[in-house]
Tab-separated table of C-alpha atoms and ligand atoms in Angstrom:
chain	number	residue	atom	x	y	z
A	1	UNK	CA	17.039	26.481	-26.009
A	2	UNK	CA	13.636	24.796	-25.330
A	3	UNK	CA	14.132	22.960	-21.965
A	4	UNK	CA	12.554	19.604	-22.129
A	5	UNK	CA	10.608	17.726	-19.437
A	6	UNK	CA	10.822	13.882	-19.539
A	7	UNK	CA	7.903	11.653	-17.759
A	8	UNK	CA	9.420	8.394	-17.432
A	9	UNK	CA	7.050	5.367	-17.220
A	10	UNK	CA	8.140	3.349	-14.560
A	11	UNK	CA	5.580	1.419	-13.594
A	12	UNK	CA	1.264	0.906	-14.048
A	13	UNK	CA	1.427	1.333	-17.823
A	14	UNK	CA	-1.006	-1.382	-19.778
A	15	UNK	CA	-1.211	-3.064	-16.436
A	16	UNK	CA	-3.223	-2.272	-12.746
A	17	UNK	CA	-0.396	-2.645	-10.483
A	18	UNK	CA	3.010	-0.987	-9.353
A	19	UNK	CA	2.484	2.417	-10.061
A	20	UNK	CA	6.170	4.799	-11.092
A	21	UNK	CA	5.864	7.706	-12.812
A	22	UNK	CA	8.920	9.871	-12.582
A	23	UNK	CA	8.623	13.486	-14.187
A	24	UNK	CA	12.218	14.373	-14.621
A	25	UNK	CA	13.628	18.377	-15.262
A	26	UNK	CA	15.874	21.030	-12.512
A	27	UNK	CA	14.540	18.272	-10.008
A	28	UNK	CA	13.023	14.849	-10.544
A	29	UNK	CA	9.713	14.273	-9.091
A	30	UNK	CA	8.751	10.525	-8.403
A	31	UNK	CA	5.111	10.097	-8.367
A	32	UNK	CA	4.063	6.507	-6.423
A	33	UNK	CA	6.604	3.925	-5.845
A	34	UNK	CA	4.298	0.541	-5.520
A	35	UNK	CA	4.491	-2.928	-5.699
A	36	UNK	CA	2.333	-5.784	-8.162
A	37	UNK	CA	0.259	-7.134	-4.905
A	38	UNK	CA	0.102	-10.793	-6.439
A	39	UNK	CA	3.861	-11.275	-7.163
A	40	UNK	CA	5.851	-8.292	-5.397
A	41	UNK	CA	6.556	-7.116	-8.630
A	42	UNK	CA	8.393	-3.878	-9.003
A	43	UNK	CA	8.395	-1.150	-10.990
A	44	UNK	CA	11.759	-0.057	-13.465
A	45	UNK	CA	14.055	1.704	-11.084
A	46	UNK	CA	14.532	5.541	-11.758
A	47	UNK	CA	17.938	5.215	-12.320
A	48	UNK	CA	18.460	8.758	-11.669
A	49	UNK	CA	18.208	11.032	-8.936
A	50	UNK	CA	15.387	11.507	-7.044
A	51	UNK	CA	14.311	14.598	-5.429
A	52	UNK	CA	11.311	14.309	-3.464
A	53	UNK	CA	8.101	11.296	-3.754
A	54	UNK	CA	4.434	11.681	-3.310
A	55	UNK	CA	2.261	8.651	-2.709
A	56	UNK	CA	-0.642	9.265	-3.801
A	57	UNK	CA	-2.772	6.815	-1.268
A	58	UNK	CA	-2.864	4.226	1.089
A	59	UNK	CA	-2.776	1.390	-1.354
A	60	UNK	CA	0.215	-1.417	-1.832
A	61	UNK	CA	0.502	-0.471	-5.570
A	62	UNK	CA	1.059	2.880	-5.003
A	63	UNK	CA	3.354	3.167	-1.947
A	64	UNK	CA	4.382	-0.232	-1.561
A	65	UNK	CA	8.194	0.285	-2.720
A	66	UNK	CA	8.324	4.153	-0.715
A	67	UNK	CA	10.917	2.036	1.984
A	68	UNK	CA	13.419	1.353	-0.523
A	69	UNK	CA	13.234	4.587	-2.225
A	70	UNK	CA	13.855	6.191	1.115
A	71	UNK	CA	17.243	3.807	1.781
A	72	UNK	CA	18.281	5.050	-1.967
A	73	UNK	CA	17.657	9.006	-2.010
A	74	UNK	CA	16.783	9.684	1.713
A	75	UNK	CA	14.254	12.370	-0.390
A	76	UNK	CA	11.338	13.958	1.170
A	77	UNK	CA	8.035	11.406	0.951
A	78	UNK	CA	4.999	13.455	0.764
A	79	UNK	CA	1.824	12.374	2.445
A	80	UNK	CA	-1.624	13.054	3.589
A	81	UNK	CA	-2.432	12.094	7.299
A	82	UNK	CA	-4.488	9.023	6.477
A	83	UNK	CA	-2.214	7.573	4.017
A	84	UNK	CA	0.794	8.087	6.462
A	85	UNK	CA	-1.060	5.748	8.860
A	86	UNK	CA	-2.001	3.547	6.247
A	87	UNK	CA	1.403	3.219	4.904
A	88	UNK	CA	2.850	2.036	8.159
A	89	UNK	CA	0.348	-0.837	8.603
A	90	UNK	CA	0.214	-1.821	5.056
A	91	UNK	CA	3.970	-1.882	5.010
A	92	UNK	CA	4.040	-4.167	7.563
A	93	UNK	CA	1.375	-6.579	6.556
A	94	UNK	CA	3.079	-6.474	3.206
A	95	UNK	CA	6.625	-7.756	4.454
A	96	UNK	CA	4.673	-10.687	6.468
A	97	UNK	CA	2.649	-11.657	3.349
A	98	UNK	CA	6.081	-11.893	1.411
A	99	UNK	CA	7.485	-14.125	3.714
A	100	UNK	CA	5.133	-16.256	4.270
A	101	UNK	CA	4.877	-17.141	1.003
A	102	UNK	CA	8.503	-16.743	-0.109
A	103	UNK	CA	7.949	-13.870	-2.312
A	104	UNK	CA	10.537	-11.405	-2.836
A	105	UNK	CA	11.096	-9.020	0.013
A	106	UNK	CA	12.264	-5.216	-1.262
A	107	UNK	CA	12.915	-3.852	2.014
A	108	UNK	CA	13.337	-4.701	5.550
A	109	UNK	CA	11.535	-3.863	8.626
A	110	UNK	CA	14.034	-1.196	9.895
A	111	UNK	CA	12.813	0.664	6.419
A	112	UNK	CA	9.712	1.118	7.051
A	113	UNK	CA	10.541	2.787	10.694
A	114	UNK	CA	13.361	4.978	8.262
A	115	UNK	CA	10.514	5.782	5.966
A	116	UNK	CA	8.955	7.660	8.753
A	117	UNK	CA	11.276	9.985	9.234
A	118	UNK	CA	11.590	11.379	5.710
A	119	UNK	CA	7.303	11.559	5.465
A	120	UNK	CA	6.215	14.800	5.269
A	121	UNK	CA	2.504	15.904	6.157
A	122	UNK	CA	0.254	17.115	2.992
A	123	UNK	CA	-3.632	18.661	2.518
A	124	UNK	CA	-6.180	18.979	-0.377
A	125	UNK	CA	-4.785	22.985	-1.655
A	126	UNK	CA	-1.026	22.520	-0.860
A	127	UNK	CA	1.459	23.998	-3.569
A	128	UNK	CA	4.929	21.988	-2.399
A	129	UNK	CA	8.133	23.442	-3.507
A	130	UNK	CA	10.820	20.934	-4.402
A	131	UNK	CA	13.700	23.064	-5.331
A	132	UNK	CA	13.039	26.600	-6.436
A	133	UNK	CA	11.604	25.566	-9.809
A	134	UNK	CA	9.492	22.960	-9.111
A	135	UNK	CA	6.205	22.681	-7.643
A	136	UNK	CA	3.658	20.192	-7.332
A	137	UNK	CA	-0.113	20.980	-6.358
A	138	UNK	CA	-1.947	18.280	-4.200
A	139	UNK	CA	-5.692	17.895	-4.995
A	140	UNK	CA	-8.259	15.700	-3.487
A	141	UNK	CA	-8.957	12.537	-5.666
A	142	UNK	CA	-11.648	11.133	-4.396
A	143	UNK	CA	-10.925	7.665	-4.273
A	144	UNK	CA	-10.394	6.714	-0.436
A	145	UNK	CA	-9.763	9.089	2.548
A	146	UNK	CA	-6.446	10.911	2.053
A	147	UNK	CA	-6.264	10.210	-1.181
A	148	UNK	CA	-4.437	12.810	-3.894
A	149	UNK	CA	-4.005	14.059	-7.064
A	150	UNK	CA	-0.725	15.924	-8.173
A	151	UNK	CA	-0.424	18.763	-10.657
A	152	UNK	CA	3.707	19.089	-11.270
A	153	UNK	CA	4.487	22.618	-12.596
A	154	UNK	CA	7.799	22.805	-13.962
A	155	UNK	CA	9.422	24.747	-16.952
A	156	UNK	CA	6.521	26.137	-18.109
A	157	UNK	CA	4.234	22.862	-18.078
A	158	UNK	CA	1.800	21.379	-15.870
A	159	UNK	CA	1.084	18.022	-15.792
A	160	UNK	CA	-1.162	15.938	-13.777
A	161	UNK	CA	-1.162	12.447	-12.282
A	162	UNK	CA	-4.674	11.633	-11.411
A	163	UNK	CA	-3.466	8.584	-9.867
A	164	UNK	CA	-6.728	6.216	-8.666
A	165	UNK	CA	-9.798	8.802	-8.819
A	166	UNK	CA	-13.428	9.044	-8.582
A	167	UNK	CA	-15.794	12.152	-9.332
A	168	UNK	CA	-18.650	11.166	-7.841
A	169	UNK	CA	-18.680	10.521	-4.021
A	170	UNK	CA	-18.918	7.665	-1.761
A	171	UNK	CA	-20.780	7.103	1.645
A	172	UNK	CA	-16.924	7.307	3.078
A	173	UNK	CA	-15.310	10.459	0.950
A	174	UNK	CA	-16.158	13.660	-1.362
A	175	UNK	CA	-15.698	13.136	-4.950
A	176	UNK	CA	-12.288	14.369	-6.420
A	177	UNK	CA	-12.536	17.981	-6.098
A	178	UNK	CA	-9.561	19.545	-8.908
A	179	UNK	CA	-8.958	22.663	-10.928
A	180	UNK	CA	-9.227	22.013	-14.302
A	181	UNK	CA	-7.297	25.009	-15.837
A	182	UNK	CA	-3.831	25.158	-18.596
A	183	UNK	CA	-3.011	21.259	-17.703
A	184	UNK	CA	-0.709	20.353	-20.526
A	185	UNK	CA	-0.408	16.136	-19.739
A	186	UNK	CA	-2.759	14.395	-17.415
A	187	UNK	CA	-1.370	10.552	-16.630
A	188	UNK	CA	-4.962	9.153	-15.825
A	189	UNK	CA	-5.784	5.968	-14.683
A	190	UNK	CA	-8.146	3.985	-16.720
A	191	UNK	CA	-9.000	0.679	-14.881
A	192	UNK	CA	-12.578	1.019	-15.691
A	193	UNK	CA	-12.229	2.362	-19.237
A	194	UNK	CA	-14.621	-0.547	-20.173
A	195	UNK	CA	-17.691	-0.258	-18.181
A	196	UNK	CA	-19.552	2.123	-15.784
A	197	UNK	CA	-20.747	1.265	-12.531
A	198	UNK	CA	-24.165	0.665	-11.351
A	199	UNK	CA	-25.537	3.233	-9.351
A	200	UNK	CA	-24.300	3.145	-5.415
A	201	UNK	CA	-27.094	3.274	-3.588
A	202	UNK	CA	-28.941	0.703	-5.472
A	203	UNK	CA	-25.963	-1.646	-5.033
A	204	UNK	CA	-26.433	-0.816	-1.256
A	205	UNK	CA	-29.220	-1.491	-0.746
A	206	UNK	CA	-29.219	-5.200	-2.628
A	207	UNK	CA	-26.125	-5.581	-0.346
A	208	UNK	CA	-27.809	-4.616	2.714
A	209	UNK	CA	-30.890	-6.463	1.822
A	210	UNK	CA	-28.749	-9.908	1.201
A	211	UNK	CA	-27.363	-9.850	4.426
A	212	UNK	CA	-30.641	-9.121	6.050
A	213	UNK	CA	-32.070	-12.336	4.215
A	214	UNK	CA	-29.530	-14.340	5.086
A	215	UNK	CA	-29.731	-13.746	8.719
A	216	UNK	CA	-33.367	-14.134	8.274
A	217	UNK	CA	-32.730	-17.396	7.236
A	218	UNK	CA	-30.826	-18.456	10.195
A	219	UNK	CA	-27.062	-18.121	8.323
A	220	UNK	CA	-24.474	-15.881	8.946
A	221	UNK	CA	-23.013	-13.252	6.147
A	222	UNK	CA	-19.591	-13.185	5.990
A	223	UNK	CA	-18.493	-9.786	3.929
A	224	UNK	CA	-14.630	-10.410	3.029
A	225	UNK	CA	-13.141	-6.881	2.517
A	226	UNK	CA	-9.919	-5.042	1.883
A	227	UNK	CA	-8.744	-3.328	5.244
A	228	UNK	CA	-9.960	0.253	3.754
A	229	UNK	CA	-12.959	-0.662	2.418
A	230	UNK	CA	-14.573	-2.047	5.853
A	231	UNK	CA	-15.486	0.770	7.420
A	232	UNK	CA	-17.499	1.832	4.017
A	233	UNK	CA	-19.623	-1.336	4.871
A	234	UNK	CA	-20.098	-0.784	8.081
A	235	UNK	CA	-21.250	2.622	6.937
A	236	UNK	CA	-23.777	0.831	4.475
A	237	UNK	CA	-25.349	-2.007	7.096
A	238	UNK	CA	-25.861	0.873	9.911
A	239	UNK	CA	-26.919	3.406	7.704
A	240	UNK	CA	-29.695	0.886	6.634
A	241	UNK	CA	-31.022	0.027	9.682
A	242	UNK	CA	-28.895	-3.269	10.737
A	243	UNK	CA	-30.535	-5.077	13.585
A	244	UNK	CA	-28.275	-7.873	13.633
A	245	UNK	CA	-24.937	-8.343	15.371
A	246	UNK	CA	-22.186	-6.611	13.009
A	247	UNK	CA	-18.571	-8.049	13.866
A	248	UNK	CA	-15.195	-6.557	12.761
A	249	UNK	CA	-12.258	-8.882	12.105
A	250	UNK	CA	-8.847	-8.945	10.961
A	251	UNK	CA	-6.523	-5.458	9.732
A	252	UNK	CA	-10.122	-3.984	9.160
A	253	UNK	CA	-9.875	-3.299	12.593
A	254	UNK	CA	-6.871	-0.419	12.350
A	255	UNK	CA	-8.191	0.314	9.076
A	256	UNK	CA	-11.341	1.754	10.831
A	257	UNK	CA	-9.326	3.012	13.607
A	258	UNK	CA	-7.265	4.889	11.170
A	259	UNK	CA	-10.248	6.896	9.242
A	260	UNK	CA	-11.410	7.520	12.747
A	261	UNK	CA	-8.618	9.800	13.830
A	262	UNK	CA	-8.522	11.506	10.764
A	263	UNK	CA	-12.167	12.899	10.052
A	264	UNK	CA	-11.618	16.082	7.445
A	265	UNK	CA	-10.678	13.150	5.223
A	266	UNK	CA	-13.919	11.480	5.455
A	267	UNK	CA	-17.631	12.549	4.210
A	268	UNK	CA	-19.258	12.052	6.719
A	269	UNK	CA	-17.358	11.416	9.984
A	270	UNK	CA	-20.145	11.378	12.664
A	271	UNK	CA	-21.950	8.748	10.406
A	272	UNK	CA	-18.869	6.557	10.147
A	273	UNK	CA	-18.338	7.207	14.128
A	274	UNK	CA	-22.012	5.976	14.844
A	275	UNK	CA	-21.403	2.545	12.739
A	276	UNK	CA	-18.265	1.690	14.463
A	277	UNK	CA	-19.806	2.356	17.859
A	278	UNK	CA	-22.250	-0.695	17.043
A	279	UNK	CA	-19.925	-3.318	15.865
A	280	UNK	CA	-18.397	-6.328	18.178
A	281	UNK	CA	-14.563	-5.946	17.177
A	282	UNK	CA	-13.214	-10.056	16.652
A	283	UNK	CA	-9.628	-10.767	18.369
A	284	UNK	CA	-9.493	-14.371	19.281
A	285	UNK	CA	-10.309	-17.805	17.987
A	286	UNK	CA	-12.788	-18.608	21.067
A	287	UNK	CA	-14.778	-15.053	19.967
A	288	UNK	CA	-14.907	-16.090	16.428
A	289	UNK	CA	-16.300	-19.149	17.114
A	290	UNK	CA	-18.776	-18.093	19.497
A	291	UNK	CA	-19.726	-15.360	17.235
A	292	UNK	CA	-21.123	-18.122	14.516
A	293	UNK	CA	-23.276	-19.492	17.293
A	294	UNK	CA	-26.030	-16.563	15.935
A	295	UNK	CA	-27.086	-15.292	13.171
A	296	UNK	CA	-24.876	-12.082	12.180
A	297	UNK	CA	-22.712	-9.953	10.036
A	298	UNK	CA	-19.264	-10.325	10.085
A	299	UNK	CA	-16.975	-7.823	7.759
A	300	UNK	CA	-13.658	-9.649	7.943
A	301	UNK	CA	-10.019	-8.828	5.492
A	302	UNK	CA	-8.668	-10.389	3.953
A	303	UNK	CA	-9.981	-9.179	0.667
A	304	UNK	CA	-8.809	-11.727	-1.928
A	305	UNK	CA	-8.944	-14.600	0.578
A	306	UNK	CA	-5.198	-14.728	0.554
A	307	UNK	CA	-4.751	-14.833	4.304
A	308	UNK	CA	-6.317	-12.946	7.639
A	309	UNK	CA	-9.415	-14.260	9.399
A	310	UNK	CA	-11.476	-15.077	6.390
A	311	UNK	CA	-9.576	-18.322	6.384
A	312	UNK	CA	-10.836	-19.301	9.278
A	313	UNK	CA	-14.477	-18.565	8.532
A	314	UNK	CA	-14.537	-19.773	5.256
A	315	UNK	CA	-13.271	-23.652	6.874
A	316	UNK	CA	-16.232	-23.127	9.334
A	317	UNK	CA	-19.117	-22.184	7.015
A	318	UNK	CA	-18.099	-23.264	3.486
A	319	UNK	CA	-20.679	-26.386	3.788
A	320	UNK	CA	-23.709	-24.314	5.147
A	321	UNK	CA	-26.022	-23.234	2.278
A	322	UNK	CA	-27.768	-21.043	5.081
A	323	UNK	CA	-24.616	-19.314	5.199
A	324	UNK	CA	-23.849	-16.060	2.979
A	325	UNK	CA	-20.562	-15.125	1.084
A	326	UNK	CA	-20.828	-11.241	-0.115
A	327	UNK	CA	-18.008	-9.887	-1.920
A	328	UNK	CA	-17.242	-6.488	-2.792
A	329	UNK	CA	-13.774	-5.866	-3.615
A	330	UNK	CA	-12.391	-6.796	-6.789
A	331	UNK	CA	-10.682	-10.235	-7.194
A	332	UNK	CA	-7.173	-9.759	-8.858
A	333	UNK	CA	-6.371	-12.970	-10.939
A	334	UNK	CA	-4.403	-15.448	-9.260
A	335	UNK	CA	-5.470	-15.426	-5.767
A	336	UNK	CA	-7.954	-17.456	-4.013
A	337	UNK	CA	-10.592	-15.397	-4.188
A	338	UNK	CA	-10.614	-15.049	-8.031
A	339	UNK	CA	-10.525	-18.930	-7.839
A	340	UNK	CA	-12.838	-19.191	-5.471
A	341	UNK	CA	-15.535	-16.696	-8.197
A	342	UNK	CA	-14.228	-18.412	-10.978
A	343	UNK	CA	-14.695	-22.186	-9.686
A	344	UNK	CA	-16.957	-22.475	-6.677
A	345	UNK	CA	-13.985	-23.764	-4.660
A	346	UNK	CA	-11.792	-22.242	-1.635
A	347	UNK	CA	-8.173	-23.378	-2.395
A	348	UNK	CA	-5.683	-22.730	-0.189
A	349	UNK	CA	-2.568	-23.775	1.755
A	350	UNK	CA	-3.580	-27.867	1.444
A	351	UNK	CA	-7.177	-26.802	1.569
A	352	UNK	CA	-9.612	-27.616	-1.568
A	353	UNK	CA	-13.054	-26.920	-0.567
A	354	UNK	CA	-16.129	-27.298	-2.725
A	355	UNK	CA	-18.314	-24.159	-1.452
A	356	UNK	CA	-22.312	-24.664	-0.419
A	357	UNK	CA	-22.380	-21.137	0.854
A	358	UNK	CA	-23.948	-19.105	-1.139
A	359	UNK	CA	-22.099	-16.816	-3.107
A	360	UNK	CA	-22.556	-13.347	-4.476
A	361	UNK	CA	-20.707	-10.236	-5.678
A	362	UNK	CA	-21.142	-6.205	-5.970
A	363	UNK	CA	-19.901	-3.265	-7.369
A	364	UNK	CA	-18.311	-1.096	-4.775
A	365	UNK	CA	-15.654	0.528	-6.445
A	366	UNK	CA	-13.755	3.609	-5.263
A	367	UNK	CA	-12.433	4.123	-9.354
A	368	UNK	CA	-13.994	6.319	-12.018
A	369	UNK	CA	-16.570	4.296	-14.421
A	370	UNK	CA	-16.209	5.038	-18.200
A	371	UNK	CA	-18.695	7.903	-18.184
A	372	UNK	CA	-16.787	9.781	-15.615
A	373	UNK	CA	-13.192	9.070	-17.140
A	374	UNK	CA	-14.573	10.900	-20.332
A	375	UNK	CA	-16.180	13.695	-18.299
A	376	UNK	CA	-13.127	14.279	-16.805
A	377	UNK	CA	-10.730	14.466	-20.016
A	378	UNK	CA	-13.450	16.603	-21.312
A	379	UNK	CA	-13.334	19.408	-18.349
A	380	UNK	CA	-9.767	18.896	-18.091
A	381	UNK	CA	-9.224	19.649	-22.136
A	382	UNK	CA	-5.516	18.856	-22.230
A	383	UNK	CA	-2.984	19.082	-24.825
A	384	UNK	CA	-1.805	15.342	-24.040
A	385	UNK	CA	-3.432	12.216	-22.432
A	386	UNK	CA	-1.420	9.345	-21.426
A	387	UNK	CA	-3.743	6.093	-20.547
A	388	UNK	CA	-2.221	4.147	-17.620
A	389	UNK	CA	-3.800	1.855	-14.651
A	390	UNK	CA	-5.560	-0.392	-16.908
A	391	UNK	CA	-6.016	-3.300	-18.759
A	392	UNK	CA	-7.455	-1.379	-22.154
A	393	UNK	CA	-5.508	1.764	-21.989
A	394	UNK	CA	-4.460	1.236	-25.949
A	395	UNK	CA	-7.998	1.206	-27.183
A	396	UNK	CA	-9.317	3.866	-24.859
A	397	UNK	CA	-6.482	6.104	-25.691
A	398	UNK	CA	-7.711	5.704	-29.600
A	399	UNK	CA	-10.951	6.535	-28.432
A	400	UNK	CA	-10.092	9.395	-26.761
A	401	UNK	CA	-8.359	10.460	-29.834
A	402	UNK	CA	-11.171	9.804	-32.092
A	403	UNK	CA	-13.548	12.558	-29.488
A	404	UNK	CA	-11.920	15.104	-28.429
A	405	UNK	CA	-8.926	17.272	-30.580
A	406	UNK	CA	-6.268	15.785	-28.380
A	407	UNK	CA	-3.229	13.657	-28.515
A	408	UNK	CA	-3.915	10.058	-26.334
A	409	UNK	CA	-1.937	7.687	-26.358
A	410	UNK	CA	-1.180	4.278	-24.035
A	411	UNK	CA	2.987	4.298	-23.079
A	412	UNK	CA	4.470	0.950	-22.450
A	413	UNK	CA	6.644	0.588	-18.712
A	414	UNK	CA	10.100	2.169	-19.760
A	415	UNK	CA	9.018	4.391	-22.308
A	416	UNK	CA	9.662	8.065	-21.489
A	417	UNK	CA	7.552	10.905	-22.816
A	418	UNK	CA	9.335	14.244	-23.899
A	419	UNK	CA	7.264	17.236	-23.314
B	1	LIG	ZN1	-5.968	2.667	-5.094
């Protein structure tokens, strides 16, 4: 008798958001447990047994369910360093967010202290055994310090989650560095299966060059970011010769902090150690306000404008045309940011304010561009691709189909694949 192996699609399938994939045979591997960031929306439920999960980075729609997957299975949660860290203080933030706004809560604070005790340490080259059958390689993917890549090897097939990836490397982390041999199914995100991405250090150095001018005018440039991709900025304004005052708000604080401690993760660690030692860290009120006494730089979270410091500036300097807004991070539909892009006004809580602040945006992302998506299925050559992590994964899967002698296709959430 054959023996079958079943990838169930829990979660991230036509959709960015809430990543599940569980890859069921002797033992059932769950690969990323996360949550939709802009409703707490969850993934289906594995409704089976579940042996071991690995989280495949520090991101909310990968690992943002891992605390009630521990209270069900008590399994083993594999991590790297960095995105054990991260998990903790996204975890946390997470549960505050939810309350605050009266979205549903999955898991409690006495979870995510649980959680802990069932993660186990990974690095780039491990081969984990769960069971005596299965195994599950752990490859560097290139997408944010610690992040992975699993290859599960079971009953004869390989298959590989490429979770979030990137090939070609940031000022923060190496490109994702895999082996491409006898892979059978890759499950590969596809967010940008649209469009590539402008080259990096061009971007940078518009970026840099924008906040320069707006200092130079007199106004301050205030650089909302995700926690993890701060310290990439601060990277960016030292590296290019910043002499201005750079301040650090919010969660990118321990963000920063975090990448710090764990330097094999990161591309360049001195480089990243030399930024930090520059910037004027942000805790109170009274130094926020004193800060926008001067010209200066401040890289502040929250990202989307939801909550975090960037409140707080944005009240202070939305009517100063001097006065810089420089996005970077993508703006997921629905929040205030997107609004904010979208209309030209910050609304929030009872707040509706018509922006004078300039306003611009670039392309920093830490995903694969179209060119590099199709480089990759090339090199990989697998028998099987199954689109996922995207918003177009049906008509990139029938263009993968139509290039290379493969089968692509784009499973809904629920569907399980037979291999
Ligand atoms: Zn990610």
């Amino acid at each position: 008798m054959k023996l079958i192996v079943n990838i169930h699609c829990l979660g991230g399938f036509r959709e960015v958001g809430r990543n599940g994939v569980l890859v069921e045979s002797s033992k059932n591997v769950l690969l990323d447990y996360g949550l939709k960031v802009e409703n707490a929306g969850k993934p289906k439920h594995p409704n089976r047994e579940v042996d071991a999960l690995f989280v495949a980075h520090g991101h909310l729609d990968h690992l943002g369910l891992a605390p009630a997957i521990y209270r069900q299975y008590k399994c083993p949660v594999y991590v790297t360093g960095p995105t054990l860290d991260l998990s903790n203080l996204l975890l946390r933030d997470s549960l505050k967010i939810a309350k605050l706004k009266g979205m549903p809560r999955h898991y409690s604070a006495t979870d995510i202290v649980n959680l802990h005790k069932g993660e186990k340490r990974i690095h780039y080259g491990d081969e984990i055994k769960v069971g005596r059958k299965v195994k599950v390689d752990v490859w560097d993917a290139g997408h944010m310090p610690g992040s992975c890549m699993f290859v599960v090897k079971t009953r004869g097939k390989k298959i590989l989650y490429t979770s979030d990836f990137k090939i070609k490397s940031t000022r923060l982390v190496n490109g994702a560095r895999f082996d491409a041999k006898n892979i059978d199914v890759v499950l590969m995100e596809t967010t940008y299966s649209s469009r590539n991405h402008p080259p990096r250090k061009k971007t940078e150095k518009e970026l840099f060059q924008d906040v320069k001018n707006t200092i130079d005018k007199g106004g301050i440039a205030l650089l909302p970011s995700f926690a993890i991709r701060a310290p990439e900025l601060l990277m960016v304004l030292n590296d290019f010769g910043a002499d201005f005052p750079v301040y650090l708000d919010g969660m990118a604080k321990s963000a920063t902090d975090i990448f710090l401690r764990h330097p094999k993760f990161l591309r360049k660690p001195k480089a990243l150690k030399a930024a930090t030692e520059k910037v004027i860290p942000l805790f109170s009120q009274e130094e926020r306000n004193n800060a926008l006494k001067e010209p200066c730089a401040i890289v502040t979270t929250g990202g989307c404008m939801e909550g975090g410091p960037i409140i707080h500036y944005i009240k202070k300097l939305y009517s100063d045309s001097n006065s810089s807004l420089i996005m970077t991070g993508f703006q997921i539909p629905g929040t205030a940011g997107r609004y904010l892009v979208d209309t030209n006004r910050f609304v929030h809580d009872n707040m509706d304010l018509k922006l004078k602040m300039r306003m611009s945006q670039y392309d920093m992302s830490a995903h694969a561009g179209r060119d590099e998506l199709i480089k990759f299925v090339k090199k990989i050559n697998p028998k099987k691709v199954l689109c996922m992590h995207g918003e177009y994964c049906k008509k990139f899967a029938t263009e993968l189909n139509s290039r290379f002698e493969l089968d692509a296709m784009a499973p809904k959430n629920g569907d399980v694949i037979k291999i």
